[in-house]
Each structure stands twice: as structure tokens, then as C-alpha cells.
CSV table of C-alpha atoms and ligand atoms in Angstrom, one decimal:
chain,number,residue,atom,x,y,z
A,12,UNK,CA,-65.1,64.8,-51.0
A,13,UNK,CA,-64.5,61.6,-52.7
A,14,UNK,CA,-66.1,58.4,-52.4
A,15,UNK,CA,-62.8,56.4,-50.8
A,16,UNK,CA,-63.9,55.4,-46.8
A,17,UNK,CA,-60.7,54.5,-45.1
A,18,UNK,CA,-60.3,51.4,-43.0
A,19,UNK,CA,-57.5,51.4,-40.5
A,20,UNK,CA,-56.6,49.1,-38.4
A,21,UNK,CA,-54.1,49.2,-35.5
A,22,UNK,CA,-51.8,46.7,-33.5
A,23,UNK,CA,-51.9,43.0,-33.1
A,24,UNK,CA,-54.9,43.0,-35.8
A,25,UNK,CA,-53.3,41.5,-38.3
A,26,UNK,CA,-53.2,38.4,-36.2
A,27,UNK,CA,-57.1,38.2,-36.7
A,28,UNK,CA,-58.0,34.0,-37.4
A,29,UNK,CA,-55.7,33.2,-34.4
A,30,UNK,CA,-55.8,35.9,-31.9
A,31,UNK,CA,-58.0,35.0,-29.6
A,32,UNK,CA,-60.5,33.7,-31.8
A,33,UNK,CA,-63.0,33.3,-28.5
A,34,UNK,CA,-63.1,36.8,-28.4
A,35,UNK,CA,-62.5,38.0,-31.9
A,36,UNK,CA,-63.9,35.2,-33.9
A,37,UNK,CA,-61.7,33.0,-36.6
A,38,UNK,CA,-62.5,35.2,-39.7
A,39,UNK,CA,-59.1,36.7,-40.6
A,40,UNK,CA,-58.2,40.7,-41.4
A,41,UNK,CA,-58.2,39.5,-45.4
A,42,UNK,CA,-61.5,37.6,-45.0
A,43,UNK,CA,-62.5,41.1,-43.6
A,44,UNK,CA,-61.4,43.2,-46.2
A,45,UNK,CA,-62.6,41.1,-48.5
A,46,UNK,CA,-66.6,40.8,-47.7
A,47,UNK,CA,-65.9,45.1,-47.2
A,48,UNK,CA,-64.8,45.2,-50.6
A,49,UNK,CA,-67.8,43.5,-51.6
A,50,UNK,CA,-70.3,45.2,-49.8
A,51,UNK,CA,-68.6,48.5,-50.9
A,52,UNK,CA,-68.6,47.6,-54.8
A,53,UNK,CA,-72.8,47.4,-53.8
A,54,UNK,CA,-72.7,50.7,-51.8
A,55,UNK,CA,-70.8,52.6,-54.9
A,56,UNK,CA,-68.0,53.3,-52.5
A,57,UNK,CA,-63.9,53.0,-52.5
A,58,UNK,CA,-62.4,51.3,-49.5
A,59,UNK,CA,-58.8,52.1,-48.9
A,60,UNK,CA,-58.0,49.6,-45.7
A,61,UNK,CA,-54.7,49.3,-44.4
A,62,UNK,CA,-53.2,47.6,-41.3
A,63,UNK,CA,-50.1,48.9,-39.0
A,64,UNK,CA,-48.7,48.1,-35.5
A,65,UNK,CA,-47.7,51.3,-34.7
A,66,UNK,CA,-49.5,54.4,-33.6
A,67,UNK,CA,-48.2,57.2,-35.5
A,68,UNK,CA,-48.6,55.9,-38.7
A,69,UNK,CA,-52.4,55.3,-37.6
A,70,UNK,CA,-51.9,59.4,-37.1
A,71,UNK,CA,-50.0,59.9,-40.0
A,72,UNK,CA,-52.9,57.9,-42.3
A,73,UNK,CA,-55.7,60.0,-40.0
A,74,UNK,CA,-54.1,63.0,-41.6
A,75,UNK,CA,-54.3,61.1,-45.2
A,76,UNK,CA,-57.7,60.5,-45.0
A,77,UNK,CA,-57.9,64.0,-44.8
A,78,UNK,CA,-55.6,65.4,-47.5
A,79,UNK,CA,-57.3,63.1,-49.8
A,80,UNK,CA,-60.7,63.8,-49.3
A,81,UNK,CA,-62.4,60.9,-47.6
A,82,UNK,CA,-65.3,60.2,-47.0
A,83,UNK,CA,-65.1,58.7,-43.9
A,84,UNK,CA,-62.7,56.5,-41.8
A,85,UNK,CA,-63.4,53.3,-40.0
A,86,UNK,CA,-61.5,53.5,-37.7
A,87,UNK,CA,-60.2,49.9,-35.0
A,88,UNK,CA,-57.7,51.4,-33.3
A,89,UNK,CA,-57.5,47.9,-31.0
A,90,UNK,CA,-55.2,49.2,-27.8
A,91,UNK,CA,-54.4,52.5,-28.8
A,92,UNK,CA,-58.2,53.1,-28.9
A,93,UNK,CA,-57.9,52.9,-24.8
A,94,UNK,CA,-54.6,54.9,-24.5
A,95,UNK,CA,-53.7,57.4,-27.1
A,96,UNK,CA,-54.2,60.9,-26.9
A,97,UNK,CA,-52.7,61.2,-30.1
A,98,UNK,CA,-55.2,59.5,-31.8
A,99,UNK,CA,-58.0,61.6,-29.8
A,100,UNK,CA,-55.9,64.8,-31.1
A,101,UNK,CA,-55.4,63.2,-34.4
A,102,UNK,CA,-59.6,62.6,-35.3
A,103,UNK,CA,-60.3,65.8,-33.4
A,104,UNK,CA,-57.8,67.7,-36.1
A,105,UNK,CA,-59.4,66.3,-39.1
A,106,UNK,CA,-63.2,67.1,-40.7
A,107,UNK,CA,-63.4,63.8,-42.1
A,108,UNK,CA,-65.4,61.6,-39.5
A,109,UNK,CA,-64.5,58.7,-37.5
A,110,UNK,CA,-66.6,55.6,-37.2
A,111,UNK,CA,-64.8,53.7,-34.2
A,112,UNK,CA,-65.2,49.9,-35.0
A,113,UNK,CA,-64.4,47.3,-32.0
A,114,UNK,CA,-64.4,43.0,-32.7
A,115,UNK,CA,-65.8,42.9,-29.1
A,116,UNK,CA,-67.4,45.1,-27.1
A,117,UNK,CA,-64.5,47.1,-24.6
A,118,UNK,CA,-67.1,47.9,-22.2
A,119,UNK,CA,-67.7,44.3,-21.1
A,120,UNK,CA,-64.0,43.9,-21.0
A,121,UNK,CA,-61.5,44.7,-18.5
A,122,UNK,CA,-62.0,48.2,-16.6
A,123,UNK,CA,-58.5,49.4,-18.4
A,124,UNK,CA,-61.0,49.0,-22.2
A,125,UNK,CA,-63.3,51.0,-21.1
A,126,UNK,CA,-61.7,54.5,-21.7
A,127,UNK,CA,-62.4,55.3,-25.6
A,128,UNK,CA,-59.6,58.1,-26.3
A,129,UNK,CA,-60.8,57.4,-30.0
A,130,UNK,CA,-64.7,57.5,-29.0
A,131,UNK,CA,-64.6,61.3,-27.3
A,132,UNK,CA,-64.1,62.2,-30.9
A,133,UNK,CA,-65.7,59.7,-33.6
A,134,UNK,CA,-69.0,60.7,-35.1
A,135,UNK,CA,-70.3,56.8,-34.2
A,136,UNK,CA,-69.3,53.6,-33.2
A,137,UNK,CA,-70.2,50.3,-33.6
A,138,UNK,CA,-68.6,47.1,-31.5
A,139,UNK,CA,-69.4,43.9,-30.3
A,140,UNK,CA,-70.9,42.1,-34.0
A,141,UNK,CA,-67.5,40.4,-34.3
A,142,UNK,CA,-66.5,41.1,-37.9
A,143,UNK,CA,-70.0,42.4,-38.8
A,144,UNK,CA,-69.1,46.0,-36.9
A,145,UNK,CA,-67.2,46.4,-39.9
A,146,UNK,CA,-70.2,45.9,-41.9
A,147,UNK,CA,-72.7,47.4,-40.1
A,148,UNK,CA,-70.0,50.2,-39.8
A,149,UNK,CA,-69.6,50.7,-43.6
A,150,UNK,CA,-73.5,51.1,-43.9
A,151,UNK,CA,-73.2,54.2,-41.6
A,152,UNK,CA,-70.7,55.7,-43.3
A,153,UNK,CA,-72.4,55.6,-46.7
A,154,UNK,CA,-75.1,57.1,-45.1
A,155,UNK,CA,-73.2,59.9,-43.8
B,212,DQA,C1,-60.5,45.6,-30.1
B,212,DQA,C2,-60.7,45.9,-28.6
B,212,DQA,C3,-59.5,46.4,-27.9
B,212,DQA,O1,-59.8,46.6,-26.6
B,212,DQA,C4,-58.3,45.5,-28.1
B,212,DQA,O2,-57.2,46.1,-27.5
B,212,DQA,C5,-58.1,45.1,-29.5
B,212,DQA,C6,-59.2,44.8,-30.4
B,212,DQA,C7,-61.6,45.0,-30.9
B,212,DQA,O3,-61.7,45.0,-32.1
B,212,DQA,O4,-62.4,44.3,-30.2
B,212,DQA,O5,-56.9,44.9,-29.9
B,212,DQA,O6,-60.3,46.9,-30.7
């Protein structure tokens, strides 16, 4: 096992700052992955984090995480999180564990959020701290 905890992020993300900053805050997915990057330099751990639209490269990067040896994998799957077997398949066919991290909280959200395909397999998850799930996230897995 190595000391690299991937971050992946799924569709319409990389519009964090503007998307719906009422319900996701105005902090963008760089200011994210920049206060990770500090608090991981603190924690002694890598951060691989990566962004895509589309859902099989969040499978193919699932898969990744576990040829290389991660330690864990954050895991915002936004949408596909309520939708994608795939993705349940996909965490379910790897050892390394999933952290689900949500912006908001799904469960106070529209009835269609709150199916987790993504939570029936991840280890933990933590949602609803705006960009501080990530954090708070990141502490779990270098506890793990
Ligand atoms: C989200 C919640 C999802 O329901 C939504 O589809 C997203 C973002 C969040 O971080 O709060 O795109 O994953």
C-alpha cells in the first residue's frame, strides 16, 4: 500500500465557484484541491485528485487506485453517485476503500438523491460540510 489517497470527482464538478453556489458554496474545485494538498503535506500523505464528466473513466480510475496501491479513494461521484451501478460494481471490485464525499447533504435533497449506489459499498461517508467533507474526509482516510 502506498501513501497516495485518490480524489475523484465526477460530472458537472468542475463548475464548483459558480454552480449553484447556494447549495455548493463559491470555493472552487482548485481552491479545494488546494487546502487538500495542504492538509495532506501535514498528514504525510500523497493526493492524486482528478476531475472527469464521464462515468467510466471514474471506473476506469476506481480500478487505478487499485493497481497502484492506494490508500484510499475519496470518492464525489455527484450524479452518478444516485444512478450508477457501475460505480457500485466498480468500489465493490476493488480492496482499496471508498470514502463517499457529498458538498451537500443528498438526503435533504430531492427523493431521486437519496439512493447512494456509491454508499452500499464505501467504507464511510461524509456530506453536507460544503468543502470541508473533503477535509474532514481526508482525516478519515489517514486514519484508516
Ligand atoms: C453532490 C450531490 C449530488 O446529488 C449532485 O448530483 C452533485 C453534487 C454534492 O457534492 O453535494 O453533483 O455530489
Amino acid at each position: 500500500m502506498t501513501d497516495t489517497v485518490f480524489v475523484l470527482n465526477g460530472p458537472n464538478l468542475n463548475l464548483l465557484g459558480t454552480r449553484e453556489p447556494e447549495i455548493y458554496g463559491s470555493a472552487t474545485l482548485a481552491d479545494i484541491e488546494a487546502d487538500l494538498r495542504g492538509q495532506a503535506d501535514t498528514l504525510g500523505l500523497a493526493i492524486d485528485f482528478r476531475q472527469t464528466n464521464h462515468e467510466g473513466e471514474l471506473v476506469d480510475w476506481l480500478h487505478e487506485a487499485q493497481r497502484e496501491g492506494a490508500k484510499a479513494v475519496l470518492l464525489n461521484a455527484a450524479a452518478y453517485t444516485h444512478t450508477s451501478i457501475a460505480l457500485l460494481d466498480a468500489c465493490r471490485a476493488i480492496t482499496v476503500p471508498v470514502i463517499e464525499v457529498h458538498l451537500s447533504d443528498p438526503t435533504t435533497r430531492e427523493d431521486f438523491r437519496h439512493v447512494s449506489y456509491v454508499g452500499m459499498a464505501a467504507a464511510d461517508c461524509v456530506q453536507g460540510l460544503g468543502a470541508r467533507s473533503y477535509a474532514v474526509a481526508l482525516d478519515k482516510a489517514a486514519a484508516l
